PDB file of C-alpha atoms in Angstrom:
ATOM      1  CA  MET A   1      28.279 -36.810 -70.803  1.00  0.00           C
ATOM      2  CA  SER A   2      31.038 -39.277 -71.667  1.00  0.00           C
ATOM      3  CA  PHE A   3      33.370 -37.594 -74.130  1.00  0.00           C
ATOM      4  CA  ASP A   4      35.139 -40.905 -74.780  1.00  0.00           C
ATOM      5  CA  ASP A   5      32.019 -41.901 -76.733  1.00  0.00           C
ATOM      6  CA  TYR A   6      32.284 -38.858 -79.010  1.00  0.00           C
ATOM      7  CA  ALA A   7      36.065 -38.684 -79.477  1.00  0.00           C
ATOM      8  CA  ARG A   8      36.455 -40.601 -82.736  1.00  0.00           C
ATOM      9  CA  ASN A   9      33.933 -38.445 -84.610  1.00  0.00           C
ATOM     10  CA  TRP A  10      34.641 -35.176 -82.820  1.00  0.00           C
ATOM     11  CA  ASP A  11      36.578 -33.321 -85.535  1.00  0.00           C
ATOM     12  CA  THR A  12      33.709 -32.230 -87.752  1.00  0.00           C
ATOM     13  CA  ASP A  13      34.144 -29.459 -90.311  1.00  0.00           C
ATOM     14  CA  LYS A  14      32.020 -27.166 -88.170  1.00  0.00           C
ATOM     15  CA  ARG A  15      34.124 -27.713 -85.050  1.00  0.00           C
ATOM     16  CA  ILE A  16      37.347 -27.305 -87.035  1.00  0.00           C
ATOM     17  CA  ASN A  17      36.180 -23.983 -88.495  1.00  0.00           C
ATOM     18  CA  ARG A  18      34.909 -22.761 -85.122  1.00  0.00           C
ATOM     19  CA  ALA A  19      38.230 -23.686 -83.480  1.00  0.00           C
ATOM     20  CA  ARG A  20      40.115 -21.635 -86.064  1.00  0.00           C
ATOM     21  CA  ILE A  21      38.005 -18.563 -85.296  1.00  0.00           C
ATOM     22  CA  ILE A  22      38.398 -19.039 -81.537  1.00  0.00           C
ATOM     23  CA  ALA A  23      42.159 -19.538 -81.844  1.00  0.00           C
ATOM     24  CA  ASN A  24      42.433 -16.305 -83.833  1.00  0.00           C
ATOM     25  CA  GLU A  25      40.659 -14.454 -81.021  1.00  0.00           C
ATOM     26  CA  ILE A  26      42.925 -16.048 -78.401  1.00  0.00           C
ATOM     27  CA  GLU A  27      45.983 -15.029 -80.410  1.00  0.00           C
ATOM     28  CA  LYS A  28      44.807 -11.401 -80.361  1.00  0.00           C
ATOM     29  CA  VAL A  29      44.981 -11.537 -76.557  1.00  0.00           C
ATOM     30  CA  ILE A  30      48.301 -13.342 -76.160  1.00  0.00           C
ATOM     31  CA  GLN A  31      49.860 -11.699 -79.248  1.00  0.00           C
ATOM     32  CA  GLY A  32      51.947 -14.814 -79.902  1.00  0.00           C
ATOM     33  CA  SER A  33      55.192 -15.377 -78.057  1.00  0.00           C
ATOM     34  CA  LYS A  34      57.524 -18.302 -78.535  1.00  0.00           C
ATOM     35  CA  GLU A  35      59.020 -17.573 -75.115  1.00  0.00           C
ATOM     36  CA  VAL A  36      55.956 -18.505 -73.049  1.00  0.00           C
ATOM     37  CA  SER A  37      54.322 -21.721 -71.925  1.00  0.00           C
ATOM     38  CA  ALA A  38      50.607 -22.392 -72.189  1.00  0.00           C
ATOM     39  CA  MET A  39      48.084 -24.913 -70.982  1.00  0.00           C
ATOM     40  CA  GLU A  40      44.805 -25.805 -72.657  1.00  0.00           C
ATOM     41  CA  PHE A  41      42.355 -27.234 -70.156  1.00  0.00           C
ATOM     42  CA  GLY A  42      39.707 -29.573 -71.525  1.00  0.00           C
ATOM     43  CA  CYS A  43      41.609 -29.768 -74.798  1.00  0.00           C
ATOM     44  CA  GLY A  44      39.558 -32.506 -76.433  1.00  0.00           C
ATOM     45  CA  THR A  45      41.277 -33.475 -79.674  1.00  0.00           C
ATOM     46  CA  GLY A  46      43.370 -30.299 -79.668  1.00  0.00           C
ATOM     47  CA  LEU A  47      41.479 -28.340 -82.307  1.00  0.00           C
ATOM     48  CA  ILE A  48      42.243 -24.982 -80.669  1.00  0.00           C
ATOM     49  CA  SER A  49      45.890 -25.690 -79.880  1.00  0.00           C
ATOM     50  CA  PHE A  50      46.690 -26.951 -83.373  1.00  0.00           C
ATOM     51  CA  ASN A  51      46.058 -23.370 -84.477  1.00  0.00           C
ATOM     52  CA  LEU A  52      48.376 -21.956 -81.797  1.00  0.00           C
ATOM     53  CA  TYR A  53      51.266 -24.372 -81.263  1.00  0.00           C
ATOM     54  CA  ASP A  54      53.643 -22.568 -83.651  1.00  0.00           C
ATOM     55  CA  LYS A  55      53.085 -19.298 -81.780  1.00  0.00           C
ATOM     56  CA  LEU A  56      54.031 -20.585 -78.322  1.00  0.00           C
ATOM     57  CA  LYS A  57      57.102 -22.200 -76.797  1.00  0.00           C
ATOM     58  CA  LYS A  58      55.245 -25.126 -75.243  1.00  0.00           C
ATOM     59  CA  ILE A  59      51.621 -26.202 -74.785  1.00  0.00           C
ATOM     60  CA  THR A  60      50.459 -28.705 -72.189  1.00  0.00           C
ATOM     61  CA  LEU A  61      47.089 -30.175 -73.157  1.00  0.00           C
ATOM     62  CA  ILE A  62      44.973 -31.599 -70.328  1.00  0.00           C
ATOM     63  CA  ASP A  63      41.766 -33.591 -70.618  1.00  0.00           C
ATOM     64  CA  SER A  64      40.092 -36.209 -68.426  1.00  0.00           C
ATOM     65  CA  SER A  65      38.831 -38.167 -71.470  1.00  0.00           C
ATOM     66  CA  LYS A  66      41.222 -40.906 -72.542  1.00  0.00           C
ATOM     67  CA  GLY A  67      39.409 -41.190 -75.863  1.00  0.00           C
ATOM     68  CA  MET A  68      40.049 -37.537 -76.658  1.00  0.00           C
ATOM     69  CA  ILE A  69      43.702 -37.756 -75.599  1.00  0.00           C
ATOM     70  CA  ASP A  70      44.235 -40.885 -77.719  1.00  0.00           C
ATOM     71  CA  ILE A  71      42.972 -39.057 -80.818  1.00  0.00           C
ATOM     72  CA  LEU A  72      45.065 -36.023 -79.926  1.00  0.00           C
ATOM     73  CA  ASN A  73      48.227 -38.092 -79.499  1.00  0.00           C
ATOM     74  CA  SER A  74      47.714 -39.683 -82.905  1.00  0.00           C
ATOM     75  CA  LYS A  75      47.403 -36.219 -84.488  1.00  0.00           C
ATOM     76  CA  ILE A  76      50.531 -34.940 -82.735  1.00  0.00           C
ATOM     77  CA  LYS A  77      52.441 -37.957 -84.036  1.00  0.00           C
ATOM     78  CA  ARG A  78      51.022 -37.651 -87.548  1.00  0.00           C
ATOM     79  CA  TYR A  79      51.918 -33.969 -87.870  1.00  0.00           C
ATOM     80  CA  LYS A  80      55.228 -34.323 -85.993  1.00  0.00           C
ATOM     81  CA  VAL A  81      54.474 -31.529 -83.538  1.00  0.00           C
ATOM     82  CA  LYS A  82      57.292 -31.251 -81.000  1.00  0.00           C
ATOM     83  CA  ASN A  83      56.064 -28.706 -78.463  1.00  0.00           C
ATOM     84  CA  MET A  84      52.695 -30.194 -77.434  1.00  0.00           C
ATOM     85  CA  ILE A  85      52.527 -32.411 -74.330  1.00  0.00           C
ATOM     86  CA  THR A  86      49.369 -34.291 -73.382  1.00  0.00           C
ATOM     87  CA  LYS A  87      48.093 -35.320 -69.955  1.00  0.00           C
ATOM     88  CA  CYS A  88      45.007 -37.437 -69.325  1.00  0.00           C
ATOM     89  CA  GLN A  89      44.161 -36.273 -65.829  1.00  0.00           C
ATOM     90  CA  ASP A  90      42.061 -34.012 -63.649  1.00  0.00           C
ATOM     91  CA  ILE A  91      43.408 -30.469 -63.588  1.00  0.00           C
ATOM     92  CA  LEU A  92      43.296 -30.524 -59.793  1.00  0.00           C
ATOM     93  CA  ASN A  93      46.300 -32.876 -59.984  1.00  0.00           C
ATOM     94  CA  GLU A  94      48.345 -30.473 -62.097  1.00  0.00           C
ATOM     95  CA  VAL A  95      51.386 -28.905 -60.405  1.00  0.00           C
ATOM     96  CA  ASP A  96      53.244 -27.128 -63.230  1.00  0.00           C
ATOM     97  CA  ARG A  97      52.942 -23.365 -63.748  1.00  0.00           C
ATOM     98  CA  PHE A  98      52.077 -21.595 -66.995  1.00  0.00           C
ATOM     99  CA  ASP A  99      52.175 -18.150 -68.556  1.00  0.00           C
ATOM    100  CA  ILE A 100      48.856 -18.657 -70.346  1.00  0.00           C
ATOM    101  CA  ILE A 101      45.855 -20.876 -69.603  1.00  0.00           C
ATOM    102  CA  TYR A 102      43.005 -21.105 -72.085  1.00  0.00           C
ATOM    103  CA  ASN A 103      39.953 -23.277 -72.583  1.00  0.00           C
ATOM    104  CA  SER A 104      36.984 -23.392 -74.893  1.00  0.00           C
ATOM    105  CA  MET A 105      33.469 -24.763 -74.291  1.00  0.00           C
ATOM    106  CA  VAL A 106      34.636 -26.451 -71.092  1.00  0.00           C
ATOM    107  CA  LEU A 107      33.558 -24.330 -68.146  1.00  0.00           C
ATOM    108  CA  HIS A 108      29.833 -24.920 -68.621  1.00  0.00           C
ATOM    109  CA  HIS A 109      30.436 -28.641 -67.983  1.00  0.00           C
ATOM    110  CA  ILE A 110      31.909 -27.918 -64.528  1.00  0.00           C
ATOM    111  CA  ASN A 111      29.481 -27.440 -61.647  1.00  0.00           C
ATOM    112  CA  ASN A 112      31.836 -25.632 -59.253  1.00  0.00           C
ATOM    113  CA  THR A 113      32.962 -22.770 -61.459  1.00  0.00           C
ATOM    114  CA  GLU A 114      34.734 -20.790 -58.757  1.00  0.00           C
ATOM    115  CA  GLU A 115      36.809 -23.779 -57.615  1.00  0.00           C
ATOM    116  CA  ILE A 116      38.217 -24.380 -61.083  1.00  0.00           C
ATOM    117  CA  ILE A 117      38.937 -20.667 -61.581  1.00  0.00           C
ATOM    118  CA  LYS A 118      40.861 -20.671 -58.290  1.00  0.00           C
ATOM    119  CA  LYS A 119      42.919 -23.564 -59.684  1.00  0.00           C
ATOM    120  CA  PHE A 120      43.624 -21.586 -62.859  1.00  0.00           C
ATOM    121  CA  TYR A 121      44.826 -18.689 -60.696  1.00  0.00           C
ATOM    122  CA  GLU A 122      47.093 -21.012 -58.717  1.00  0.00           C
ATOM    123  CA  LEU A 123      48.632 -22.509 -61.873  1.00  0.00           C
ATOM    124  CA  LEU A 124      49.400 -19.173 -63.556  1.00  0.00           C
ATOM    125  CA  ASN A 125      52.717 -17.417 -63.264  1.00  0.00           C
ATOM    126  CA  ASN A 126      52.676 -13.745 -62.316  1.00  0.00           C
ATOM    127  CA  ASP A 127      51.711 -11.580 -65.322  1.00  0.00           C
ATOM    128  CA  GLY A 128      49.922 -14.650 -66.701  1.00  0.00           C
ATOM    129  CA  TYR A 129      46.802 -14.647 -68.861  1.00  0.00           C
ATOM    130  CA  LEU A 130      43.589 -16.609 -68.384  1.00  0.00           C
ATOM    131  CA  ILE A 131      41.332 -16.877 -71.439  1.00  0.00           C
ATOM    132  CA  ILE A 132      37.929 -18.574 -71.264  1.00  0.00           C
ATOM    133  CA  VAL A 133      35.668 -19.113 -74.265  1.00  0.00           C
ATOM    134  CA  ASP A 134      32.181 -20.369 -73.508  1.00  0.00           C
ATOM    135  CA  LEU A 135      28.454 -20.123 -74.130  1.00  0.00           C
ATOM    136  CA  ASN A 136      26.501 -16.993 -73.480  1.00  0.00           C
ATOM    137  CA  LYS A 137      23.533 -17.703 -71.204  1.00  0.00           C
ATOM    138  CA  GLU A 138      20.839 -19.685 -73.039  1.00  0.00           C
ATOM    139  CA  ASP A 139      17.576 -21.451 -72.220  1.00  0.00           C
ATOM    140  CA  GLY A 140      18.896 -25.019 -72.135  1.00  0.00           C
ATOM    141  CA  LYS A 141      18.182 -25.970 -75.746  1.00  0.00           C
ATOM    142  CA  PHE A 142      21.895 -26.174 -76.618  1.00  0.00           C
ATOM    143  CA  HIS A 143      22.290 -29.462 -74.713  1.00  0.00           C
ATOM    144  CA  LYS A 144      18.759 -30.768 -75.227  1.00  0.00           C
ATOM    145  CA  GLU A 145      20.078 -33.715 -77.245  1.00  0.00           C
ATOM    146  CA  TYR A 146      22.256 -34.812 -74.291  1.00  0.00           C
ATOM    147  CA  PRO A 147      19.808 -35.899 -71.557  1.00  0.00           C
ATOM    148  CA  ASP A 148      22.640 -36.661 -69.113  1.00  0.00           C
ATOM    149  CA  PHE A 149      24.075 -33.123 -69.311  1.00  0.00           C
ATOM    150  CA  ASN A 150      24.044 -31.518 -65.860  1.00  0.00           C
ATOM    151  CA  GLY A 151      26.208 -28.429 -66.290  1.00  0.00           C
ATOM    152  CA  HIS A 152      25.448 -24.734 -66.852  1.00  0.00           C
ATOM    153  CA  ASN A 153      23.256 -23.360 -69.629  1.00  0.00           C
ATOM    154  CA  GLY A 154      25.982 -20.878 -70.486  1.00  0.00           C
ATOM    155  CA  PHE A 155      26.978 -17.841 -68.430  1.00  0.00           C
ATOM    156  CA  GLU A 156      26.176 -14.183 -68.008  1.00  0.00           C
ATOM    157  CA  GLN A 157      29.444 -12.455 -68.847  1.00  0.00           C
ATOM    158  CA  GLU A 158      29.214  -9.928 -66.006  1.00  0.00           C
ATOM    159  CA  GLU A 159      28.569 -12.650 -63.426  1.00  0.00           C
ATOM    160  CA  LEU A 160      31.590 -14.643 -64.591  1.00  0.00           C
ATOM    161  CA  GLN A 161      33.727 -11.501 -64.547  1.00  0.00           C
ATOM    162  CA  ASP A 162      32.716 -11.009 -60.910  1.00  0.00           C
ATOM    163  CA  VAL A 163      33.891 -14.548 -60.075  1.00  0.00           C
ATOM    164  CA  LEU A 164      37.267 -13.893 -61.695  1.00  0.00           C
ATOM    165  CA  ARG A 165      37.722 -10.652 -59.775  1.00  0.00           C
ATOM    166  CA  ARG A 166      36.712 -12.325 -56.517  1.00  0.00           C
ATOM    167  CA  VAL A 167      39.375 -14.988 -57.048  1.00  0.00           C
ATOM    168  CA  GLY A 168      42.002 -12.275 -57.564  1.00  0.00           C
ATOM    169  CA  PHE A 169      42.236 -11.689 -61.317  1.00  0.00           C
ATOM    170  CA  LYS A 170      42.767  -8.176 -62.668  1.00  0.00           C
ATOM    171  CA  ASN A 171      42.135  -6.429 -66.006  1.00  0.00           C
ATOM    172  CA  VAL A 172      39.048  -8.582 -66.549  1.00  0.00           C
ATOM    173  CA  GLY A 173      37.096  -8.020 -69.748  1.00  0.00           C
ATOM    174  CA  SER A 174      34.888  -9.930 -72.153  1.00  0.00           C
ATOM    175  CA  LYS A 175      33.144  -9.780 -75.504  1.00  0.00           C
ATOM    176  CA  THR A 176      30.997 -11.998 -77.709  1.00  0.00           C
ATOM    177  CA  ILE A 177      33.132 -13.421 -80.521  1.00  0.00           C
ATOM    178  CA  TYR A 178      31.047 -16.041 -82.311  1.00  0.00           C
ATOM    179  CA  TYR A 179      27.443 -16.509 -83.458  1.00  0.00           C
ATOM    180  CA  ASP A 180      26.007 -19.690 -84.928  1.00  0.00           C
ATOM    181  CA  THR A 181      23.030 -22.036 -85.063  1.00  0.00           C
ATOM    182  CA  LYS A 182      22.531 -25.751 -84.561  1.00  0.00           C
ATOM    183  CA  ILE A 183      19.619 -28.002 -85.444  1.00  0.00           C
ATOM    184  CA  ILE A 184      18.179 -29.800 -82.410  1.00  0.00           C
ATOM    185  CA  ASP A 185      15.095 -32.004 -82.787  1.00  0.00           C
ATOM    186  CA  GLY A 186      14.295 -30.224 -86.029  1.00  0.00           C
ATOM    187  CA  GLU A 187      14.511 -26.780 -84.446  1.00  0.00           C
ATOM    188  CA  CYS A 188      17.096 -24.163 -85.431  1.00  0.00           C
ATOM    189  CA  VAL A 189      18.692 -22.955 -82.196  1.00  0.00           C
ATOM    190  CA  ASP A 190      20.758 -19.763 -82.074  1.00  0.00           C
ATOM    191  CA  TYR A 191      23.765 -19.600 -79.771  1.00  0.00           C
ATOM    192  CA  SER A 192      26.799 -17.409 -79.239  1.00  0.00           C
ATOM    193  CA  LEU A 193      30.177 -17.659 -77.552  1.00  0.00           C
ATOM    194  CA  PHE A 194      32.061 -15.090 -75.508  1.00  0.00           C
ATOM    195  CA  LEU A 195      35.746 -14.692 -74.731  1.00  0.00           C
ATOM    196  CA  ILE A 196      36.705 -13.492 -71.274  1.00  0.00           C
ATOM    197  CA  GLU A 197      40.291 -12.528 -70.512  1.00  0.00           C
ATOM    198  CA  ALA A 198      42.015 -11.737 -67.220  1.00  0.00           C
ATOM    199  CA  ARG A 199      45.499 -11.262 -65.798  1.00  0.00           C
ATOM    200  CA  LYS A 200      47.266 -12.438 -62.669  1.00  0.00           C
ATOM    201  CA  PHE A 201      49.592  -9.796 -61.232  1.00  0.00           C
TER     202      PHE A 201
END
């Protein structure tokens, strides 16, 4: 999937409302602190972080899609947000360290899940939080309209928790936080999202 192609029309009402709900759940974990730095990986147009930027000292937003970053930069300029920094790059090139790393609906696009989680662990400061929001395991209908999609059809929460623990994360837990439907080829498809949280000590 080329997210550059979708960037300009990405901020639909449904995605905006979903981002607000997800951000509220993330805030419950981090409990808002203007003394910590955060990174959103796979930030897209920044829908999640625009609900969190006033609760954190600094947010670095990383995405490999130039189209998404261009839209995000225009929004940052329009709303005069001072503590959001954007980077159009692969996370494997990132060298800064963060107190919090979060992402939403990104992991299922990445084939090597454990490799990226190891990178998250490397980039977190001690006592740091990792928060992942993604699809619960489904039968493949969610991406049926994208024939070039070659990622995961969601995740089993327990299996992903095991990966996090294997990498070195502690205090790992998860819960389902969001239920919705989408119409695909005339069919109403149910889906749900989970939030998994973990700490680096």
